[in-house]
mmCIF file of C-alpha atoms in Angstrom:
data_model
loop_
_atom_site.group_PDB
_atom_site.id
_atom_site.type_symbol
_atom_site.label_atom_id
_atom_site.label_comp_id
_atom_site.label_asym_id
_atom_site.label_seq_id
_atom_site.Cartn_x
_atom_site.Cartn_y
_atom_site.Cartn_z
ATOM 1 C CA MET A 1 0.000 0.000 0.000
ATOM 2 C CA ASN A 2 2.796 2.413 0.940
ATOM 3 C CA LYS A 3 4.610 1.638 -2.315
ATOM 4 C CA MET A 4 1.478 2.427 -4.303
ATOM 5 C CA ILE A 5 1.163 5.814 -2.591
ATOM 6 C CA PHE A 6 4.779 6.704 -3.349
ATOM 7 C CA LEU A 7 4.466 5.462 -6.943
ATOM 8 C CA THR A 8 1.381 7.641 -7.404
ATOM 9 C CA THR A 9 3.127 10.746 -6.087
ATOM 10 C CA LEU A 10 6.184 9.881 -8.207
ATOM 11 C CA VAL A 11 4.069 9.918 -11.368
ATOM 12 C CA LEU A 12 2.175 12.993 -10.153
ATOM 13 C CA GLY A 13 5.396 14.910 -9.474
ATOM 14 C CA THR A 14 6.689 14.179 -12.966
ATOM 15 C CA GLY A 15 3.333 15.192 -14.451
ATOM 16 C CA ILE A 16 3.351 18.488 -12.543
ATOM 17 C CA SER A 17 6.870 19.279 -13.774
ATOM 18 C CA ILE A 18 5.974 18.554 -17.393
ATOM 19 C CA SER A 19 2.722 20.541 -17.373
ATOM 20 C CA ALA A 20 3.879 23.417 -15.133
ATOM 21 C CA GLN A 21 3.108 26.931 -16.329
ATOM 22 C CA SER A 22 5.842 28.544 -14.235
ATOM 23 C CA TRP A 23 9.344 27.809 -12.994
ATOM 24 C CA MET A 24 8.094 27.461 -9.420
ATOM 25 C CA GLY A 25 5.564 24.830 -10.500
ATOM 26 C CA LEU A 26 8.329 22.951 -12.298
ATOM 27 C CA TRP A 27 10.508 23.040 -9.162
ATOM 28 C CA MET A 28 7.646 21.809 -6.971
ATOM 29 C CA GLY A 29 7.074 18.858 -9.312
ATOM 30 C CA LEU A 30 10.760 17.939 -9.171
ATOM 31 C CA GLU A 31 10.679 18.008 -5.360
ATOM 32 C CA MET A 32 7.571 15.813 -5.230
ATOM 33 C CA ASN A 33 9.353 13.390 -7.496
ATOM 34 C CA LEU A 34 12.430 13.377 -5.236
ATOM 35 C CA LEU A 35 10.488 12.843 -2.012
ATOM 36 C CA SER A 36 8.623 9.932 -3.629
ATOM 37 C CA ILE A 37 11.578 8.026 -5.081
ATOM 38 C CA VAL A 38 13.739 8.057 -1.914
ATOM 39 C CA PRO A 39 11.373 5.810 0.133
ATOM 40 C CA LEU A 40 11.031 3.471 -2.869
ATOM 41 C CA MET A 41 14.814 3.188 -3.120
ATOM 42 C CA ASN A 42 15.007 2.376 0.584
ATOM 43 C CA SER A 43 12.208 -0.216 0.524
ATOM 44 C CA SER A 44 14.571 -3.209 0.300
ATOM 45 C CA LYS A 45 15.752 -2.488 3.883
ATOM 46 C CA ASN A 46 19.457 -3.172 3.516
ATOM 47 C CA MET A 47 22.397 -0.961 4.390
ATOM 48 C CA LEU A 48 23.567 -0.501 0.797
ATOM 49 C CA ALA A 49 20.122 0.669 -0.348
ATOM 50 C CA SER A 50 19.938 3.102 2.591
ATOM 51 C CA GLU A 51 23.361 4.497 1.743
ATOM 52 C CA CYS A 52 22.421 4.935 -1.919
ATOM 53 C CA SER A 53 19.134 6.643 -1.065
ATOM 54 C CA LEU A 54 21.029 9.127 1.137
ATOM 55 C CA LYS A 55 23.572 9.807 -1.626
ATOM 56 C CA TYR A 56 20.757 10.374 -4.088
ATOM 57 C CA PHE A 57 18.877 12.656 -1.695
ATOM 58 C CA PHE A 58 21.896 14.847 -0.939
ATOM 59 C CA THR A 59 22.958 15.263 -4.572
ATOM 60 C CA GLN A 60 19.410 16.053 -5.653
ATOM 61 C CA ALA A 61 19.057 18.483 -2.751
ATOM 62 C CA ILE A 62 22.193 20.319 -3.912
ATOM 63 C CA ALA A 63 20.834 20.491 -7.476
ATOM 64 C CA SER A 64 17.466 21.721 -6.172
ATOM 65 C CA THR A 65 19.210 24.389 -4.086
ATOM 66 C CA VAL A 66 21.036 25.672 -7.168
ATOM 67 C CA LEU A 67 17.765 25.659 -9.103
ATOM 68 C CA ILE A 68 15.797 27.549 -6.430
ATOM 69 C CA TYR A 69 18.704 30.014 -6.140
ATOM 70 C CA SER A 70 18.339 30.816 -9.836
ATOM 71 C CA LEU A 71 14.573 31.198 -9.366
ATOM 72 C CA ILE A 72 15.125 33.684 -6.527
ATOM 73 C CA ILE A 73 17.397 35.722 -8.795
ATOM 74 C CA LEU A 74 14.712 35.538 -11.493
ATOM 75 C CA SER A 75 12.050 36.820 -9.076
ATOM 76 C CA LEU A 76 14.270 39.753 -8.100
ATOM 77 C CA LYS A 77 15.100 40.669 -11.694
ATOM 78 C CA ASN A 78 11.831 39.909 -13.411
ATOM 79 C CA ASN A 79 8.852 37.710 -12.628
ATOM 80 C CA MET A 80 8.972 34.081 -11.520
ATOM 81 C CA ASN A 81 5.975 33.300 -13.732
ATOM 82 C CA SER A 82 7.867 34.491 -16.803
ATOM 83 C CA TRP A 83 9.608 31.907 -18.984
ATOM 84 C CA ILE A 84 12.056 34.560 -20.236
ATOM 85 C CA LEU A 85 15.554 34.060 -18.819
ATOM 86 C CA THR A 86 18.503 36.405 -19.048
ATOM 87 C CA PRO A 87 22.188 35.490 -18.540
ATOM 88 C CA PRO A 88 23.607 33.976 -16.396
ATOM 89 C CA LEU A 89 20.375 32.263 -15.285
ATOM 90 C CA PRO A 90 20.232 29.769 -18.207
ATOM 91 C CA ILE A 91 23.723 28.465 -17.367
ATOM 92 C CA ILE A 92 22.897 28.067 -13.660
ATOM 93 C CA MET A 93 19.628 26.273 -14.413
ATOM 94 C CA ASP A 94 21.233 24.040 -17.040
ATOM 95 C CA ILE A 95 23.921 22.975 -14.551
ATOM 96 C CA SER A 96 21.343 22.121 -11.885
ATOM 97 C CA LEU A 97 19.288 20.067 -14.359
ATOM 98 C CA PHE A 98 22.402 18.260 -15.643
ATOM 99 C CA MET A 99 23.178 17.301 -12.056
ATOM 100 C CA LYS A 100 19.643 16.021 -11.515
ATOM 101 C CA MET A 101 19.879 13.848 -14.632
ATOM 102 C CA GLY A 102 23.406 12.620 -13.968
ATOM 103 C CA ALA A 103 24.976 14.073 -17.113
ATOM 104 C CA ALA A 104 28.783 14.370 -17.201
ATOM 105 C CA PRO A 105 30.736 15.955 -15.611
ATOM 106 C CA LEU A 106 28.107 16.012 -12.824
ATOM 107 C CA HIS A 107 27.579 12.269 -13.060
ATOM 108 C CA PHE A 108 29.665 11.303 -10.004
ATOM 109 C CA TRP A 109 26.648 10.166 -7.958
ATOM 110 C CA PHE A 110 24.825 8.142 -10.596
ATOM 111 C CA PRO A 111 26.923 4.915 -10.859
ATOM 112 C CA GLU A 112 27.326 4.731 -7.064
ATOM 113 C CA VAL A 113 23.593 5.082 -6.507
ATOM 114 C CA MET A 114 22.800 2.527 -9.225
ATOM 115 C CA GLU A 115 25.125 -0.030 -7.619
ATOM 116 C CA GLY A 116 22.960 -0.255 -4.492
ATOM 117 C CA LEU A 117 19.541 -0.437 -6.154
ATOM 118 C CA SER A 118 17.335 -3.369 -7.010
ATOM 119 C CA TRP A 119 16.870 -3.985 -10.730
ATOM 120 C CA MET A 120 13.419 -2.389 -10.864
ATOM 121 C CA ASN A 121 14.582 0.720 -8.984
ATOM 122 C CA ALA A 122 17.578 0.859 -11.321
ATOM 123 C CA LEU A 123 15.180 0.836 -14.284
ATOM 124 C CA VAL A 124 13.237 3.752 -12.772
ATOM 125 C CA MET A 125 16.491 5.646 -12.204
ATOM 126 C CA MET A 126 17.653 5.050 -15.793
ATOM 127 C CA THR A 127 14.375 6.027 -17.432
ATOM 128 C CA TRP A 128 11.543 7.667 -15.488
ATOM 129 C CA GLN A 129 13.756 9.940 -13.378
ATOM 130 C CA LYS A 130 15.142 11.584 -16.518
ATOM 131 C CA ILE A 131 11.777 12.663 -17.945
ATOM 132 C CA ALA A 132 11.139 15.781 -15.840
ATOM 133 C CA PRO A 133 14.698 17.226 -16.051
ATOM 134 C CA LEU A 134 14.798 16.606 -19.818
ATOM 135 C CA MET A 135 11.490 18.388 -20.360
ATOM 136 C CA ALA A 136 12.630 21.241 -18.106
ATOM 137 C CA LEU A 137 15.887 21.492 -20.033
ATOM 138 C CA PHE A 138 13.899 21.811 -23.257
ATOM 139 C CA ASN A 139 12.351 25.068 -21.944
ATOM 140 C CA VAL A 140 15.633 26.577 -20.748
ATOM 141 C CA PRO A 141 17.822 28.538 -23.193
ATOM 142 C CA LYS A 142 20.839 26.356 -23.900
ATOM 143 C CA PRO A 143 24.232 28.033 -24.477
ATOM 144 C CA PRO A 144 25.805 26.091 -27.389
ATOM 145 C CA PHE A 145 29.235 25.736 -25.762
ATOM 146 C CA LEU A 146 27.739 24.288 -22.557
ATOM 147 C CA ILE A 147 25.455 21.858 -24.378
ATOM 148 C CA GLN A 148 28.155 20.622 -26.753
ATOM 149 C CA ALA A 149 30.647 20.192 -23.905
ATOM 150 C CA THR A 150 28.084 18.203 -21.899
ATOM 151 C CA ILE A 151 27.227 15.997 -24.886
ATOM 152 C CA ILE A 152 30.873 15.191 -25.638
ATOM 153 C CA MET A 153 31.817 14.597 -21.986
ATOM 154 C CA SER A 154 28.768 12.402 -21.344
ATOM 155 C CA ILE A 155 29.500 10.152 -24.319
ATOM 156 C CA LEU A 156 33.258 10.074 -23.644
ATOM 157 C CA ILE A 157 33.113 9.545 -19.865
ATOM 158 C CA GLY A 158 30.262 7.058 -20.179
ATOM 159 C CA GLY A 159 32.416 5.007 -22.535
ATOM 160 C CA LEU A 160 35.781 5.279 -20.787
ATOM 161 C CA MET A 161 34.509 4.710 -17.248
ATOM 162 C CA GLY A 162 32.471 1.698 -18.293
ATOM 163 C CA ILE A 163 35.430 -0.190 -19.762
ATOM 164 C CA ASN A 164 36.852 -1.632 -16.531
ATOM 165 C CA GLN A 165 33.543 -2.283 -14.772
ATOM 166 C CA THR A 166 32.494 -5.799 -13.824
ATOM 167 C CA SER A 167 29.198 -4.863 -12.176
ATOM 168 C CA MET A 168 26.246 -5.006 -14.566
ATOM 169 C CA ARG A 169 24.510 -2.175 -12.717
ATOM 170 C CA LYS A 170 27.502 0.133 -13.137
ATOM 171 C CA ILE A 171 27.850 -0.881 -16.784
ATOM 172 C CA LEU A 172 24.216 0.073 -17.389
ATOM 173 C CA ALA A 173 24.755 3.283 -15.403
ATOM 174 C CA TYR A 174 27.613 4.418 -17.646
ATOM 175 C CA SER A 175 25.637 3.270 -20.675
ATOM 176 C CA SER A 176 22.779 5.471 -19.465
ATOM 177 C CA ILE A 177 25.151 8.457 -19.212
ATOM 178 C CA THR A 178 26.215 7.854 -22.818
ATOM 179 C CA HIS A 179 22.616 7.653 -24.029
ATOM 180 C CA LEU A 180 21.813 10.786 -22.039
ATOM 181 C CA GLY A 181 24.436 12.632 -24.072
ATOM 182 C CA TRP A 182 22.628 11.562 -27.240
ATOM 183 C CA MET A 183 19.257 12.652 -25.840
ATOM 184 C CA ILE A 184 20.603 16.065 -24.820
ATOM 185 C CA SER A 185 21.865 16.555 -28.382
ATOM 186 C CA THR A 186 18.279 16.271 -29.663
ATOM 187 C CA LEU A 187 16.809 18.945 -27.371
ATOM 188 C CA SER A 188 17.901 21.821 -29.599
ATOM 189 C CA LEU A 189 16.559 20.032 -32.684
ATOM 190 C CA ASN A 190 13.139 18.556 -32.082
ATOM 191 C CA LEU A 191 11.241 17.496 -28.956
ATOM 192 C CA SER A 192 9.549 14.624 -30.791
ATOM 193 C CA LEU A 193 12.996 13.241 -31.671
ATOM 194 C CA THR A 194 13.936 13.376 -27.981
ATOM 195 C CA LEU A 195 10.759 11.512 -27.027
ATOM 196 C CA ASN A 196 11.294 8.873 -29.737
ATOM 197 C CA TYR A 197 14.856 8.264 -28.552
ATOM 198 C CA PHE A 198 13.767 8.107 -24.920
ATOM 199 C CA MET A 199 10.920 5.651 -25.561
ATOM 200 C CA ILE A 200 13.093 3.275 -27.591
ATOM 201 C CA TYR A 201 15.862 3.449 -24.990
ATOM 202 C CA SER A 202 13.330 2.749 -22.223
ATOM 203 C CA LEU A 203 11.919 -0.293 -24.043
ATOM 204 C CA ILE A 204 15.367 -1.783 -24.602
ATOM 205 C CA SER A 205 16.317 -1.107 -20.964
ATOM 206 C CA LEU A 206 13.101 -2.782 -19.806
ATOM 207 C CA ASN A 207 13.839 -5.902 -21.864
ATOM 208 C CA LEU A 208 17.418 -6.109 -20.625
ATOM 209 C CA ILE A 209 16.601 -5.560 -16.965
ATOM 210 C CA MET A 210 13.793 -8.124 -17.063
ATOM 211 C CA ILE A 211 16.379 -10.726 -18.088
ATOM 212 C CA LEU A 212 18.892 -9.648 -15.446
ATOM 213 C CA LYS A 213 16.237 -9.527 -12.733
ATOM 214 C CA THR A 214 14.796 -12.929 -13.609
ATOM 215 C CA LEU A 215 18.218 -14.594 -13.582
ATOM 216 C CA ASN A 216 19.457 -12.570 -10.601
ATOM 217 C CA LEU A 217 22.596 -11.530 -12.499
ATOM 218 C CA PHE A 218 24.738 -8.688 -11.161
ATOM 219 C CA HIS A 219 28.283 -9.265 -12.497
ATOM 220 C CA ILE A 220 29.882 -10.105 -15.838
ATOM 221 C CA GLN A 221 31.329 -13.335 -14.427
ATOM 222 C CA GLN A 222 27.816 -14.627 -13.804
ATOM 223 C CA LEU A 223 27.087 -14.439 -17.528
ATOM 224 C CA PHE A 224 29.246 -17.551 -17.994
ATOM 225 C CA THR A 225 26.649 -19.517 -16.015
ATOM 226 C CA ILE A 226 24.030 -19.055 -18.745
ATOM 227 C CA ASN A 227 23.749 -22.276 -20.757
ATOM 228 C CA ASN A 228 20.265 -21.749 -22.135
ATOM 229 C CA ASN A 229 20.507 -20.870 -25.843
ATOM 230 C CA LEU A 230 17.263 -18.905 -25.940
ATOM 231 C CA MET A 231 18.388 -16.810 -22.980
ATOM 232 C CA LYS A 232 21.770 -16.220 -24.618
ATOM 233 C CA ILE A 233 20.172 -15.004 -27.845
ATOM 234 C CA SER A 234 17.787 -12.746 -25.946
ATOM 235 C CA PHE A 235 20.538 -11.136 -23.864
ATOM 236 C CA LEU A 236 22.800 -10.806 -26.905
ATOM 237 C CA SER A 237 20.155 -9.108 -29.067
ATOM 238 C CA ASN A 238 19.143 -6.672 -26.330
ATOM 239 C CA PHE A 239 22.712 -5.735 -25.453
ATOM 240 C CA LEU A 240 23.668 -5.170 -29.088
ATOM 241 C CA SER A 241 20.505 -3.121 -29.467
ATOM 242 C CA MET A 242 21.545 -1.018 -26.467
ATOM 243 C CA GLY A 243 24.841 -0.390 -28.256
ATOM 244 C CA GLY A 244 23.060 0.835 -31.383
ATOM 245 C CA VAL A 245 24.283 -1.969 -33.632
ATOM 246 C CA PRO A 246 22.199 -2.627 -36.776
ATOM 247 C CA PRO A 247 19.918 -4.413 -37.551
ATOM 248 C CA PHE A 248 18.599 -4.075 -33.990
ATOM 249 C CA LEU A 249 16.120 -1.462 -32.791
ATOM 250 C CA GLY A 250 18.718 0.588 -30.887
ATOM 251 C CA PHE A 251 20.274 1.633 -34.195
ATOM 252 C CA LEU A 252 17.143 3.592 -35.191
ATOM 253 C CA PRO A 253 17.258 6.476 -32.649
ATOM 254 C CA LYS A 254 20.978 7.037 -33.216
ATOM 255 C CA TRP A 255 20.461 7.088 -36.961
ATOM 256 C CA MET A 256 17.635 9.643 -36.575
ATOM 257 C CA VAL A 257 19.802 11.853 -34.340
ATOM 258 C CA LEU A 258 22.759 11.737 -36.744
ATOM 259 C CA ASN A 259 20.487 12.408 -39.703
ATOM 260 C CA SER A 260 19.211 15.579 -38.016
ATOM 261 C CA LEU A 261 22.522 16.736 -36.546
ATOM 262 C CA ALA A 262 24.552 16.281 -39.732
ATOM 263 C CA LYS A 263 22.634 19.083 -41.467
ATOM 264 C CA ASN A 264 23.924 21.852 -39.173
ATOM 265 C CA HIS A 265 26.355 20.229 -36.723
ATOM 266 C CA LEU A 266 28.459 17.878 -38.816
ATOM 267 C CA ASN A 267 31.563 18.103 -36.601
ATOM 268 C CA LEU A 268 29.569 17.329 -33.464
ATOM 269 C CA SER A 269 27.854 14.358 -35.094
ATOM 270 C CA LEU A 270 31.218 12.936 -36.228
ATOM 271 C CA MET A 271 32.632 13.280 -32.712
ATOM 272 C CA MET A 272 29.587 11.542 -31.250
ATOM 273 C CA VAL A 273 30.003 8.601 -33.623
ATOM 274 C CA VAL A 274 33.717 8.228 -32.868
ATOM 275 C CA LEU A 275 33.236 8.486 -29.095
ATOM 276 C CA THR A 276 30.375 5.994 -29.147
ATOM 277 C CA LEU A 277 32.783 3.377 -30.513
ATOM 278 C CA VAL A 278 34.391 3.362 -27.059
ATOM 279 C CA THR A 279 31.130 2.221 -25.485
ATOM 280 C CA LEU A 280 30.915 -0.653 -27.956
ATOM 281 C CA TYR A 281 34.053 -2.074 -26.336
ATOM 282 C CA PHE A 282 32.421 -2.751 -22.979
ATOM 283 C CA TYR A 283 29.258 -3.947 -24.703
ATOM 284 C CA THR A 284 31.491 -6.455 -26.486
ATOM 285 C CA ARG A 285 32.994 -7.547 -23.159
ATOM 286 C CA CYS A 286 29.521 -8.405 -21.918
ATOM 287 C CA ILE A 287 28.652 -10.576 -24.915
ATOM 288 C CA ILE A 288 31.980 -12.471 -25.028
ATOM 289 C CA PRO A 289 30.597 -15.205 -22.709
ATOM 290 C CA PHE A 290 28.008 -15.998 -25.387
ATOM 291 C CA LEU A 291 30.610 -16.192 -28.150
ATOM 292 C CA THR A 292 32.779 -18.773 -26.378
ATOM 293 C CA LEU A 293 32.231 -22.426 -25.614
ATOM 294 C CA GLU A 294 32.817 -21.888 -21.889
ATOM 295 C CA THR A 295 29.838 -22.500 -19.649
ATOM 296 C CA SER A 296 29.610 -23.488 -16.031
ATOM 297 C CA GLU A 297 26.890 -25.185 -14.076
ATOM 298 C CA THR A 298 24.028 -22.850 -13.399
ATOM 299 C CA LYS A 299 21.837 -22.722 -10.356
ATOM 300 C CA TYR A 300 19.154 -20.595 -11.988
ATOM 301 C CA ASN A 301 15.705 -21.799 -12.855
ATOM 302 C CA TRP A 302 15.195 -21.090 -16.545
ATOM 303 C CA LYS A 303 11.465 -21.802 -16.263
ATOM 304 C CA LYS A 304 11.019 -18.561 -14.355
ATOM 305 C CA MET A 305 10.543 -16.661 -17.593
ATOM 306 C CA PRO A 306 8.142 -18.066 -20.233
ATOM 307 C CA ASN A 307 9.597 -18.962 -23.622
ATOM 308 C CA PHE A 308 7.085 -16.774 -25.469
ATOM 309 C CA LEU A 309 8.421 -13.775 -23.536
ATOM 310 C CA MET A 310 11.964 -14.654 -24.552
ATOM 311 C CA TRP A 311 10.915 -14.903 -28.204
ATOM 312 C CA TRP A 312 9.121 -11.565 -27.896
ATOM 313 C CA MET A 313 12.284 -9.902 -26.590
ATOM 314 C CA ASN A 314 14.372 -11.391 -29.394
ATOM 315 C CA TRP A 315 12.093 -10.547 -32.304
ATOM 316 C CA PHE A 316 11.153 -7.174 -30.867
ATOM 317 C CA ASN A 317 14.705 -5.876 -31.339
ATOM 318 C CA ILE A 318 14.947 -7.204 -34.898
ATOM 319 C CA LEU A 319 11.489 -6.556 -36.353
ATOM 320 C CA ALA A 320 10.874 -3.243 -34.582
ATOM 321 C CA LEU A 321 13.604 -1.534 -36.616
ATOM 322 C CA ILE A 322 11.897 -2.585 -39.860
ATOM 323 C CA LEU A 323 8.419 -1.626 -38.633
ATOM 324 C CA CYS A 324 9.562 1.744 -37.283
ATOM 325 C CA THR A 325 11.401 2.529 -40.521
ATOM 326 C CA VAL A 326 8.256 1.788 -42.547
ATOM 327 C CA TRP A 327 6.154 3.854 -40.127
ATOM 328 C CA PHE A 328 8.409 6.929 -40.292
ATOM 329 C CA ASN A 329 8.528 6.710 -44.091
ATOM 330 C CA LEU A 330 4.732 6.587 -44.285
ATOM 331 C CA THR A 331 4.268 9.503 -41.912
#
């Protein structure tokens, strides 16, 4: 019952932020969202979850303080109900929103918080918790130098820091930072492109985390225990899709972003492609167990997840790219 109440206020807080008609309304929605997610993170009642919820609360509180500070300056200079911002307010607000999302170089809290979460809370942190800050960032004037620096650092740091990780939660955390860099690059282009990228990323993350949660996998070494071919194919297709490798679904949003960016920001798009190759290295590390003949005895019950669900996850990543391509061509 308590979880349902907090989930309701979590959704309500995000909805208030998205539909707010003033900066103060947006800030109130973000705070409702924060006060709802912290109890959910701490629901597993272990020391690591408690530590991570405190880390998350303090970092978000700092970001909220910076945001409310900029709103106070706005109220003194103009009107808090006005959406018009004058320098240096856009830079201050952008920095606070980057910190709330976990974009580089203000990403320091995100992998550490992810490491202590359950898989479902990790999914919420990777997807739902980015909606309100992204929509807020869309309404804030974005200095080109700040946005481009954040995009490049997010993709670069997400790739480099993920290379030596053995924890699946940290690998997905740094992968999320990389994808966040791609999503930020779309904000100055088209909001619908941002939403398309976010929805596809969320679907792929859901598929991948369902597999990891069902098998109770948390480290790369545990991947060698998988000796079920259907499970191997499912994990392989979803992870390659997360990396944006064709012909899987994850290739589509990156192709759409590059297609839009190349028209006016060719240098930036080239840098994004080159830096993303770094992330493919640690994606490759995760799929190596499926490309070798090594397997060890597994203690997992493969009947936990129905076969039809496994087939759905496999074919979803392959056929969805074709269907989405046809759909976008028709529309």
